[in-house]
Amino acid sequence: MRGGSCPGSPYCKTAEIETTCPGEGMAKLRKKIIAGNWKMNKSQAEAVDLATGVRRELGDLREVDVVLCPPFTVLKAVGEVITDSLIKLGAQNMHWENDGAYTGEISAGMLRDLYCHYVIVGHSERRRLFRETDAVVNRKARAALGANLVPIVCVGESLEEREKGDAQEVVRRQIEGSLAGLAAEFARVIVAYEPVWAIGTGRTATPEQAQEMHALAREVLSAMGGADGGESVRIQYGGSVKPSNARELLLQKDIDGALVGGASLEARSFVEIVQAAV
């Protein structure tokens, strides 16, 4: 398979770290995963240049899973740059149907043809701007898993919801709805907690706020899939992650990586965030 080994769970060979803990036997620790969401940015030449810079610095890195999620128009070009490296290719969205009369859409099978391993579903911008519901996100996650893609399922509250004290209820509802019926697949799912009020605003949840919401997310996942299922899911933080705050965020117990927006558009800043996770 192009671009590295299997695209599956955090327990595949590229995502497994084993350590012996006194009295606990062999414990499997979740491997950090850093994904760059380029959003609607970069021409083909710019994308190739950015991917080349990231590969130069990180192409052989094994301690952290690294994913690049460029626009559809440059998936092939970026995929060619990272071929035979350990960096994986991801997409920013997809439709839940395999084919059909869905003008402007792209299917999971089409992404697999381009050697994608991951796909972002339910990003806050998709929920807010395109009115995607938890039910829609659930259908996309199911389709992604059916095509052997790893869905990065995004959840998070708005500023208004947080100020009203509804943040935990919103995130709980989104997780339960977006991942309904998928407990058996939890080892192949990534969850990204992204406080909407911190995306592209320069504001960032404090490490304590982020950890609190990640712990809640894991509690909900454990209730849905059992303790083992909840512990197997890697949960990323997304919300104005920068080199200056990445390390402190990534040191939190339940934060297993980052979904990086603006800082992923420049190779040096993205590389520094990945290095903070090592």
PDB file of N, CA, C and O in Angstrom, residues 109-172:
ATOM      1  N   GLY A 109     -14.546   5.663  -2.194  1.00  0.00           N
ATOM      2  CA  GLY A 109     -13.799   4.872  -3.162  1.00  0.00           C
ATOM      3  C   GLY A 109     -12.870   5.725  -4.004  1.00  0.00           C
ATOM      4  O   GLY A 109     -11.751   5.306  -4.344  1.00  0.00           O
ATOM      5  N   MET A 110     -13.318   6.911  -4.366  1.00  0.00           N
ATOM      6  CA  MET A 110     -12.466   7.822  -5.135  1.00  0.00           C
ATOM      7  C   MET A 110     -11.240   8.244  -4.315  1.00  0.00           C
ATOM      8  O   MET A 110     -10.133   8.370  -4.845  1.00  0.00           O
ATOM      9  N   LEU A 111     -11.452   8.448  -3.015  1.00  0.00           N
ATOM     10  CA  LEU A 111     -10.332   8.807  -2.157  1.00  0.00           C
ATOM     11  C   LEU A 111      -9.349   7.654  -2.023  1.00  0.00           C
ATOM     12  O   LEU A 111      -8.126   7.865  -2.013  1.00  0.00           O
ATOM     13  N   ARG A 112      -9.870   6.455  -1.951  1.00  0.00           N
ATOM     14  CA  ARG A 112      -8.983   5.300  -1.880  1.00  0.00           C
ATOM     15  C   ARG A 112      -8.166   5.166  -3.170  1.00  0.00           C
ATOM     16  O   ARG A 112      -6.997   4.774  -3.143  1.00  0.00           O
ATOM     17  N   ASP A 113      -8.772   5.496  -4.294  1.00  0.00           N
ATOM     18  CA  ASP A 113      -8.047   5.456  -5.566  1.00  0.00           C
ATOM     19  C   ASP A 113      -6.852   6.400  -5.565  1.00  0.00           C
ATOM     20  O   ASP A 113      -5.884   6.197  -6.300  1.00  0.00           O
ATOM     21  N   LEU A 114      -6.937   7.454  -4.751  1.00  0.00           N
ATOM     22  CA  LEU A 114      -5.844   8.414  -4.644  1.00  0.00           C
ATOM     23  C   LEU A 114      -4.914   8.085  -3.476  1.00  0.00           C
ATOM     24  O   LEU A 114      -4.067   8.885  -3.114  1.00  0.00           O
ATOM     25  N   TYR A 115      -5.104   6.905  -2.896  1.00  0.00           N
ATOM     26  CA  TYR A 115      -4.261   6.409  -1.803  1.00  0.00           C
ATOM     27  C   TYR A 115      -4.419   7.219  -0.519  1.00  0.00           C
ATOM     28  O   TYR A 115      -3.475   7.360   0.257  1.00  0.00           O
ATOM     29  N   CYS A 116      -5.624   7.728  -0.303  1.00  0.00           N
ATOM     30  CA  CYS A 116      -5.906   8.357   0.987  1.00  0.00           C
ATOM     31  C   CYS A 116      -6.033   7.271   2.061  1.00  0.00           C
ATOM     32  O   CYS A 116      -6.546   6.174   1.803  1.00  0.00           O
ATOM     33  N   HIS A 117      -5.585   7.594   3.244  1.00  0.00           N
ATOM     34  CA  HIS A 117      -5.737   6.719   4.403  1.00  0.00           C
ATOM     35  C   HIS A 117      -6.777   7.262   5.388  1.00  0.00           C
ATOM     36  O   HIS A 117      -7.384   6.494   6.121  1.00  0.00           O
ATOM     37  N   TYR A 118      -6.920   8.589   5.434  1.00  0.00           N
ATOM     38  CA  TYR A 118      -7.783   9.249   6.411  1.00  0.00           C
ATOM     39  C   TYR A 118      -8.749  10.184   5.696  1.00  0.00           C
ATOM     40  O   TYR A 118      -8.503  10.626   4.572  1.00  0.00           O
ATOM     41  N   VAL A 119      -9.849  10.524   6.377  1.00  0.00           N
ATOM     42  CA  VAL A 119     -10.759  11.542   5.877  1.00  0.00           C
ATOM     43  C   VAL A 119     -11.400  12.251   7.068  1.00  0.00           C
ATOM     44  O   VAL A 119     -11.810  11.611   8.042  1.00  0.00           O
ATOM     45  N   ILE A 120     -11.437  13.577   7.013  1.00  0.00           N
ATOM     46  CA  ILE A 120     -12.091  14.380   8.048  1.00  0.00           C
ATOM     47  C   ILE A 120     -13.597  14.405   7.768  1.00  0.00           C
ATOM     48  O   ILE A 120     -14.015  14.665   6.641  1.00  0.00           O
ATOM     49  N   VAL A 121     -14.395  14.131   8.781  1.00  0.00           N
ATOM     50  CA  VAL A 121     -15.854  14.226   8.622  1.00  0.00           C
ATOM     51  C   VAL A 121     -16.428  15.017   9.789  1.00  0.00           C
ATOM     52  O   VAL A 121     -15.951  14.928  10.916  1.00  0.00           O
ATOM     53  N   GLY A 122     -17.423  15.840   9.486  1.00  0.00           N
ATOM     54  CA  GLY A 122     -18.106  16.596  10.533  1.00  0.00           C
ATOM     55  C   GLY A 122     -17.319  17.762  11.083  1.00  0.00           C
ATOM     56  O   GLY A 122     -17.588  18.212  12.208  1.00  0.00           O
ATOM     57  N   HIS A 123     -16.378  18.288  10.300  1.00  0.00           N
ATOM     58  CA  HIS A 123     -15.656  19.468  10.771  1.00  0.00           C
ATOM     59  C   HIS A 123     -16.652  20.573  11.094  1.00  0.00           C
ATOM     60  O   HIS A 123     -17.709  20.683  10.482  1.00  0.00           O
ATOM     61  N   SER A 124     -16.317  21.394  12.070  1.00  0.00           N
ATOM     62  CA  SER A 124     -17.256  22.429  12.510  1.00  0.00           C
ATOM     63  C   SER A 124     -17.680  23.340  11.367  1.00  0.00           C
ATOM     64  O   SER A 124     -18.819  23.832  11.346  1.00  0.00           O
ATOM     65  N   GLU A 125     -16.790  23.571  10.409  1.00  0.00           N
ATOM     66  CA  GLU A 125     -17.155  24.418   9.272  1.00  0.00           C
ATOM     67  C   GLU A 125     -18.164  23.722   8.378  1.00  0.00           C
ATOM     68  O   GLU A 125     -19.040  24.375   7.785  1.00  0.00           O
ATOM     69  N   ARG A 126     -18.081  22.403   8.274  1.00  0.00           N
ATOM     70  CA  ARG A 126     -19.091  21.648   7.519  1.00  0.00           C
ATOM     71  C   ARG A 126     -20.428  21.663   8.276  1.00  0.00           C
ATOM     72  O   ARG A 126     -21.488  21.814   7.665  1.00  0.00           O
ATOM     73  N   ARG A 127     -20.364  21.531   9.570  1.00  0.00           N
ATOM     74  CA  ARG A 127     -21.602  21.547  10.368  1.00  0.00           C
ATOM     75  C   ARG A 127     -22.254  22.928  10.319  1.00  0.00           C
ATOM     76  O   ARG A 127     -23.478  23.047  10.158  1.00  0.00           O
ATOM     77  N   ARG A 128     -21.442  23.959  10.447  1.00  0.00           N
ATOM     78  CA  ARG A 128     -21.992  25.319  10.546  1.00  0.00           C
ATOM     79  C   ARG A 128     -22.391  25.880   9.185  1.00  0.00           C
ATOM     80  O   ARG A 128     -23.495  26.423   9.023  1.00  0.00           O
ATOM     81  N   LEU A 129     -21.510  25.777   8.194  1.00  0.00           N
ATOM     82  CA  LEU A 129     -21.752  26.409   6.895  1.00  0.00           C
ATOM     83  C   LEU A 129     -22.635  25.573   5.982  1.00  0.00           C
ATOM     84  O   LEU A 129     -23.371  26.109   5.154  1.00  0.00           O
ATOM     85  N   PHE A 130     -22.547  24.240   6.119  1.00  0.00           N
ATOM     86  CA  PHE A 130     -23.280  23.367   5.207  1.00  0.00           C
ATOM     87  C   PHE A 130     -24.338  22.537   5.918  1.00  0.00           C
ATOM     88  O   PHE A 130     -24.893  21.604   5.338  1.00  0.00           O
ATOM     89  N   ARG A 131     -24.598  22.878   7.165  1.00  0.00           N
ATOM     90  CA  ARG A 131     -25.702  22.305   7.944  1.00  0.00           C
ATOM     91  C   ARG A 131     -25.615  20.784   8.059  1.00  0.00           C
ATOM     92  O   ARG A 131     -26.638  20.090   8.055  1.00  0.00           O
ATOM     93  N   GLU A 132     -24.417  20.258   8.166  1.00  0.00           N
ATOM     94  CA  GLU A 132     -24.278  18.812   8.339  1.00  0.00           C
ATOM     95  C   GLU A 132     -24.685  18.421   9.757  1.00  0.00           C
ATOM     96  O   GLU A 132     -24.204  18.997  10.734  1.00  0.00           O
ATOM     97  N   THR A 133     -25.549  17.442   9.865  1.00  0.00           N
ATOM     98  CA  THR A 133     -26.052  16.982  11.156  1.00  0.00           C
ATOM     99  C   THR A 133     -25.238  15.784  11.649  1.00  0.00           C
ATOM    100  O   THR A 133     -24.435  15.205  10.908  1.00  0.00           O
ATOM    101  N   ASP A 134     -25.479  15.394  12.888  1.00  0.00           N
ATOM    102  CA  ASP A 134     -24.826  14.199  13.417  1.00  0.00           C
ATOM    103  C   ASP A 134     -25.177  12.975  12.580  1.00  0.00           C
ATOM    104  O   ASP A 134     -24.336  12.094  12.365  1.00  0.00           O
ATOM    105  N   ALA A 135     -26.418  12.911  12.098  1.00  0.00           N
ATOM    106  CA  ALA A 135     -26.829  11.768  11.271  1.00  0.00           C
ATOM    107  C   ALA A 135     -26.043  11.718   9.966  1.00  0.00           C
ATOM    108  O   ALA A 135     -25.632  10.641   9.503  1.00  0.00           O
ATOM    109  N   VAL A 136     -25.808  12.867   9.363  1.00  0.00           N
ATOM    110  CA  VAL A 136     -25.010  12.931   8.129  1.00  0.00           C
ATOM    111  C   VAL A 136     -23.573  12.510   8.422  1.00  0.00           C
ATOM    112  O   VAL A 136     -22.976  11.727   7.672  1.00  0.00           O
ATOM    113  N   VAL A 137     -23.015  13.021   9.514  1.00  0.00           N
ATOM    114  CA  VAL A 137     -21.644  12.664   9.879  1.00  0.00           C
ATOM    115  C   VAL A 137     -21.538  11.166  10.131  1.00  0.00           C
ATOM    116  O   VAL A 137     -20.556  10.517   9.736  1.00  0.00           O
ATOM    117  N   ASN A 138     -22.548  10.593  10.757  1.00  0.00           N
ATOM    118  CA  ASN A 138     -22.566   9.156  11.011  1.00  0.00           C
ATOM    119  C   ASN A 138     -22.546   8.352   9.711  1.00  0.00           C
ATOM    120  O   ASN A 138     -21.811   7.363   9.585  1.00  0.00           O
ATOM    121  N   ARG A 139     -23.319   8.786   8.731  1.00  0.00           N
ATOM    122  CA  ARG A 139     -23.335   8.089   7.437  1.00  0.00           C
ATOM    123  C   ARG A 139     -21.977   8.186   6.749  1.00  0.00           C
ATOM    124  O   ARG A 139     -21.499   7.222   6.147  1.00  0.00           O
ATOM    125  N   LYS A 140     -21.349   9.336   6.866  1.00  0.00           N
ATOM    126  CA  LYS A 140     -20.022   9.500   6.266  1.00  0.00           C
ATOM    127  C   LYS A 140     -18.987   8.632   6.975  1.00  0.00           C
ATOM    128  O   LYS A 140     -18.131   8.010   6.326  1.00  0.00           O
ATOM    129  N   ALA A 141     -19.045   8.588   8.288  1.00  0.00           N
ATOM    130  CA  ALA A 141     -18.096   7.767   9.036  1.00  0.00           C
ATOM    131  C   ALA A 141     -18.263   6.297   8.681  1.00  0.00           C
ATOM    132  O   ALA A 141     -17.272   5.563   8.506  1.00  0.00           O
ATOM    133  N   ARG A 142     -19.498   5.842   8.560  1.00  0.00           N
ATOM    134  CA  ARG A 142     -19.756   4.452   8.178  1.00  0.00           C
ATOM    135  C   ARG A 142     -19.188   4.159   6.781  1.00  0.00           C
ATOM    136  O   ARG A 142     -18.565   3.110   6.549  1.00  0.00           O
ATOM    137  N   ALA A 143     -19.413   5.072   5.846  1.00  0.00           N
ATOM    138  CA  ALA A 143     -18.921   4.880   4.485  1.00  0.00           C
ATOM    139  C   ALA A 143     -17.398   4.869   4.451  1.00  0.00           C
ATOM    140  O   ALA A 143     -16.780   4.080   3.718  1.00  0.00           O
ATOM    141  N   ALA A 144     -16.783   5.732   5.238  1.00  0.00           N
ATOM    142  CA  ALA A 144     -15.320   5.767   5.297  1.00  0.00           C
ATOM    143  C   ALA A 144     -14.773   4.440   5.809  1.00  0.00           C
ATOM    144  O   ALA A 144     -13.855   3.846   5.210  1.00  0.00           O
ATOM    145  N   LEU A 145     -15.333   3.957   6.905  1.00  0.00           N
ATOM    146  CA  LEU A 145     -14.881   2.687   7.466  1.00  0.00           C
ATOM    147  C   LEU A 145     -15.099   1.542   6.485  1.00  0.00           C
ATOM    148  O   LEU A 145     -14.256   0.645   6.365  1.00  0.00           O
ATOM    149  N   GLY A 146     -16.216   1.595   5.771  1.00  0.00           N
ATOM    150  CA  GLY A 146     -16.501   0.552   4.788  1.00  0.00           C
ATOM    151  C   GLY A 146     -15.505   0.526   3.648  1.00  0.00           C
ATOM    152  O   GLY A 146     -15.305  -0.514   3.001  1.00  0.00           O
ATOM    153  N   ALA A 147     -14.858   1.653   3.388  1.00  0.00           N
ATOM    154  CA  ALA A 147     -13.853   1.744   2.323  1.00  0.00           C
ATOM    155  C   ALA A 147     -12.430   1.640   2.871  1.00  0.00           C
ATOM    156  O   ALA A 147     -11.468   1.905   2.164  1.00  0.00           O
ATOM    157  N   ASN A 148     -12.313   1.258   4.147  1.00  0.00           N
ATOM    158  CA  ASN A 148     -11.006   1.122   4.798  1.00  0.00           C
ATOM    159  C   ASN A 148     -10.275   2.455   4.914  1.00  0.00           C
ATOM    160  O   ASN A 148      -9.048   2.522   4.842  1.00  0.00           O
ATOM    161  N   LEU A 149     -11.050   3.519   5.096  1.00  0.00           N
ATOM    162  CA  LEU A 149     -10.502   4.824   5.443  1.00  0.00           C
ATOM    163  C   LEU A 149     -10.710   5.043   6.940  1.00  0.00           C
ATOM    164  O   LEU A 149     -11.694   4.579   7.518  1.00  0.00           O
ATOM    165  N   VAL A 150      -9.803   5.770   7.554  1.00  0.00           N
ATOM    166  CA  VAL A 150      -9.952   6.121   8.962  1.00  0.00           C
ATOM    167  C   VAL A 150     -10.653   7.476   9.050  1.00  0.00           C
ATOM    168  O   VAL A 150     -10.097   8.479   8.601  1.00  0.00           O
ATOM    169  N   PRO A 151     -11.866   7.524   9.603  1.00  0.00           N
ATOM    170  CA  PRO A 151     -12.540   8.825   9.727  1.00  0.00           C
ATOM    171  C   PRO A 151     -12.013   9.603  10.930  1.00  0.00           C
ATOM    172  O   PRO A 151     -11.853   9.049  12.021  1.00  0.00           O
ATOM    173  N   ILE A 152     -11.733  10.870  10.708  1.00  0.00           N
ATOM    174  CA  ILE A 152     -11.425  11.802  11.807  1.00  0.00           C
ATOM    175  C   ILE A 152     -12.725  12.551  12.076  1.00  0.00           C
ATOM    176  O   ILE A 152     -13.108  13.453  11.320  1.00  0.00           O
ATOM    177  N   VAL A 153     -13.433  12.150  13.109  1.00  0.00           N
ATOM    178  CA  VAL A 153     -14.780  12.649  13.387  1.00  0.00           C
ATOM    179  C   VAL A 153     -14.682  13.844  14.330  1.00  0.00           C
ATOM    180  O   VAL A 153     -14.229  13.718  15.473  1.00  0.00           O
ATOM    181  N   CYS A 154     -15.117  15.006  13.852  1.00  0.00           N
ATOM    182  CA  CYS A 154     -14.965  16.249  14.604  1.00  0.00           C
ATOM    183  C   CYS A 154     -16.206  16.562  15.436  1.00  0.00           C
ATOM    184  O   CYS A 154     -17.338  16.405  14.968  1.00  0.00           O
ATOM    185  N   VAL A 155     -15.962  17.027  16.655  1.00  0.00           N
ATOM    186  CA  VAL A 155     -17.039  17.457  17.546  1.00  0.00           C
ATOM    187  C   VAL A 155     -16.558  18.723  18.265  1.00  0.00           C
ATOM    188  O   VAL A 155     -15.359  18.967  18.370  1.00  0.00           O
ATOM    189  N   GLY A 156     -17.500  19.509  18.761  1.00  0.00           N
ATOM    190  CA  GLY A 156     -17.101  20.694  19.506  1.00  0.00           C
ATOM    191  C   GLY A 156     -18.217  21.707  19.625  1.00  0.00           C
ATOM    192  O   GLY A 156     -19.126  21.754  18.789  1.00  0.00           O
ATOM    193  N   GLU A 157     -18.131  22.528  20.661  1.00  0.00           N
ATOM    194  CA  GLU A 157     -19.186  23.484  20.972  1.00  0.00           C
ATOM    195  C   GLU A 157     -18.841  24.881  20.477  1.00  0.00           C
ATOM    196  O   GLU A 157     -17.662  25.226  20.324  1.00  0.00           O
ATOM    197  N   SER A 158     -19.856  25.683  20.262  1.00  0.00           N
ATOM    198  CA  SER A 158     -19.666  27.085  19.889  1.00  0.00           C
ATOM    199  C   SER A 158     -19.437  27.919  21.148  1.00  0.00           C
ATOM    200  O   SER A 158     -19.617  27.453  22.274  1.00  0.00           O
ATOM    201  N   LEU A 159     -19.054  29.183  20.952  1.00  0.00           N
ATOM    202  CA  LEU A 159     -18.847  30.075  22.081  1.00  0.00           C
ATOM    203  C   LEU A 159     -20.152  30.276  22.852  1.00  0.00           C
ATOM    204  O   LEU A 159     -20.169  30.251  24.090  1.00  0.00           O
ATOM    205  N   GLU A 160     -21.244  30.457  22.126  1.00  0.00           N
ATOM    206  CA  GLU A 160     -22.545  30.646  22.783  1.00  0.00           C
ATOM    207  C   GLU A 160     -22.899  29.438  23.634  1.00  0.00           C
ATOM    208  O   GLU A 160     -23.379  29.579  24.775  1.00  0.00           O
ATOM    209  N   GLU A 161     -22.666  28.235  23.101  1.00  0.00           N
ATOM    210  CA  GLU A 161     -22.983  27.013  23.847  1.00  0.00           C
ATOM    211  C   GLU A 161     -22.103  26.883  25.086  1.00  0.00           C
ATOM    212  O   GLU A 161     -22.573  26.467  26.153  1.00  0.00           O
ATOM    213  N   ARG A 162     -20.841  27.266  24.962  1.00  0.00           N
ATOM    214  CA  ARG A 162     -19.953  27.196  26.126  1.00  0.00           C
ATOM    215  C   ARG A 162     -20.387  28.205  27.183  1.00  0.00           C
ATOM    216  O   ARG A 162     -20.430  27.886  28.381  1.00  0.00           O
ATOM    217  N   GLU A 163     -20.691  29.423  26.767  1.00  0.00           N
ATOM    218  CA  GLU A 163     -21.068  30.458  27.736  1.00  0.00           C
ATOM    219  C   GLU A 163     -22.384  30.135  28.433  1.00  0.00           C
ATOM    220  O   GLU A 163     -22.606  30.566  29.570  1.00  0.00           O
ATOM    221  N   LYS A 164     -23.250  29.370  27.775  1.00  0.00           N
ATOM    222  CA  LYS A 164     -24.524  28.959  28.385  1.00  0.00           C
ATOM    223  C   LYS A 164     -24.350  27.741  29.285  1.00  0.00           C
ATOM    224  O   LYS A 164     -25.308  27.304  29.922  1.00  0.00           O
ATOM    225  N   GLY A 165     -23.143  27.182  29.321  1.00  0.00           N
ATOM    226  CA  GLY A 165     -22.907  26.002  30.147  1.00  0.00           C
ATOM    227  C   GLY A 165     -23.300  24.700  29.480  1.00  0.00           C
ATOM    228  O   GLY A 165     -23.452  23.670  30.165  1.00  0.00           O
ATOM    229  N   ASP A 166     -23.467  24.731  28.151  1.00  0.00           N
ATOM    230  CA  ASP A 166     -23.943  23.551  27.432  1.00  0.00           C
ATOM    231  C   ASP A 166     -22.836  22.777  26.719  1.00  0.00           C
ATOM    232  O   ASP A 166     -23.123  21.845  25.961  1.00  0.00           O
ATOM    233  N   ALA A 167     -21.584  23.142  26.937  1.00  0.00           N
ATOM    234  CA  ALA A 167     -20.493  22.551  26.165  1.00  0.00           C
ATOM    235  C   ALA A 167     -20.455  21.039  26.295  1.00  0.00           C
ATOM    236  O   ALA A 167     -20.352  20.310  25.284  1.00  0.00           O
ATOM    237  N   GLN A 168     -20.544  20.538  27.499  1.00  0.00           N
ATOM    238  CA  GLN A 168     -20.436  19.089  27.690  1.00  0.00           C
ATOM    239  C   GLN A 168     -21.608  18.350  27.064  1.00  0.00           C
ATOM    240  O   GLN A 168     -21.428  17.293  26.441  1.00  0.00           O
ATOM    241  N   GLU A 169     -22.799  18.897  27.197  1.00  0.00           N
ATOM    242  CA  GLU A 169     -23.975  18.245  26.617  1.00  0.00           C
ATOM    243  C   GLU A 169     -23.882  18.237  25.089  1.00  0.00           C
ATOM    244  O   GLU A 169     -24.247  17.242  24.437  1.00  0.00           O
ATOM    245  N   VAL A 170     -23.400  19.317  24.498  1.00  0.00           N
ATOM    246  CA  VAL A 170     -23.270  19.392  23.040  1.00  0.00           C
ATOM    247  C   VAL A 170     -22.279  18.347  22.540  1.00  0.00           C
ATOM    248  O   VAL A 170     -22.554  17.604  21.592  1.00  0.00           O
ATOM    249  N   VAL A 171     -21.128  18.262  23.177  1.00  0.00           N
ATOM    250  CA  VAL A 171     -20.115  17.309  22.742  1.00  0.00           C
ATOM    251  C   VAL A 171     -20.584  15.880  22.961  1.00  0.00           C
ATOM    252  O   VAL A 171     -20.373  15.005  22.119  1.00  0.00           O
ATOM    253  N   ARG A 172     -21.253  15.635  24.072  1.00  0.00           N
ATOM    254  CA  ARG A 172     -21.794  14.294  24.330  1.00  0.00           C
ATOM    255  C   ARG A 172     -22.788  13.902  23.229  1.00  0.00           C
ATOM    256  O   ARG A 172     -22.723  12.799  22.685  1.00  0.00           O
TER     257      ARG A 172
END
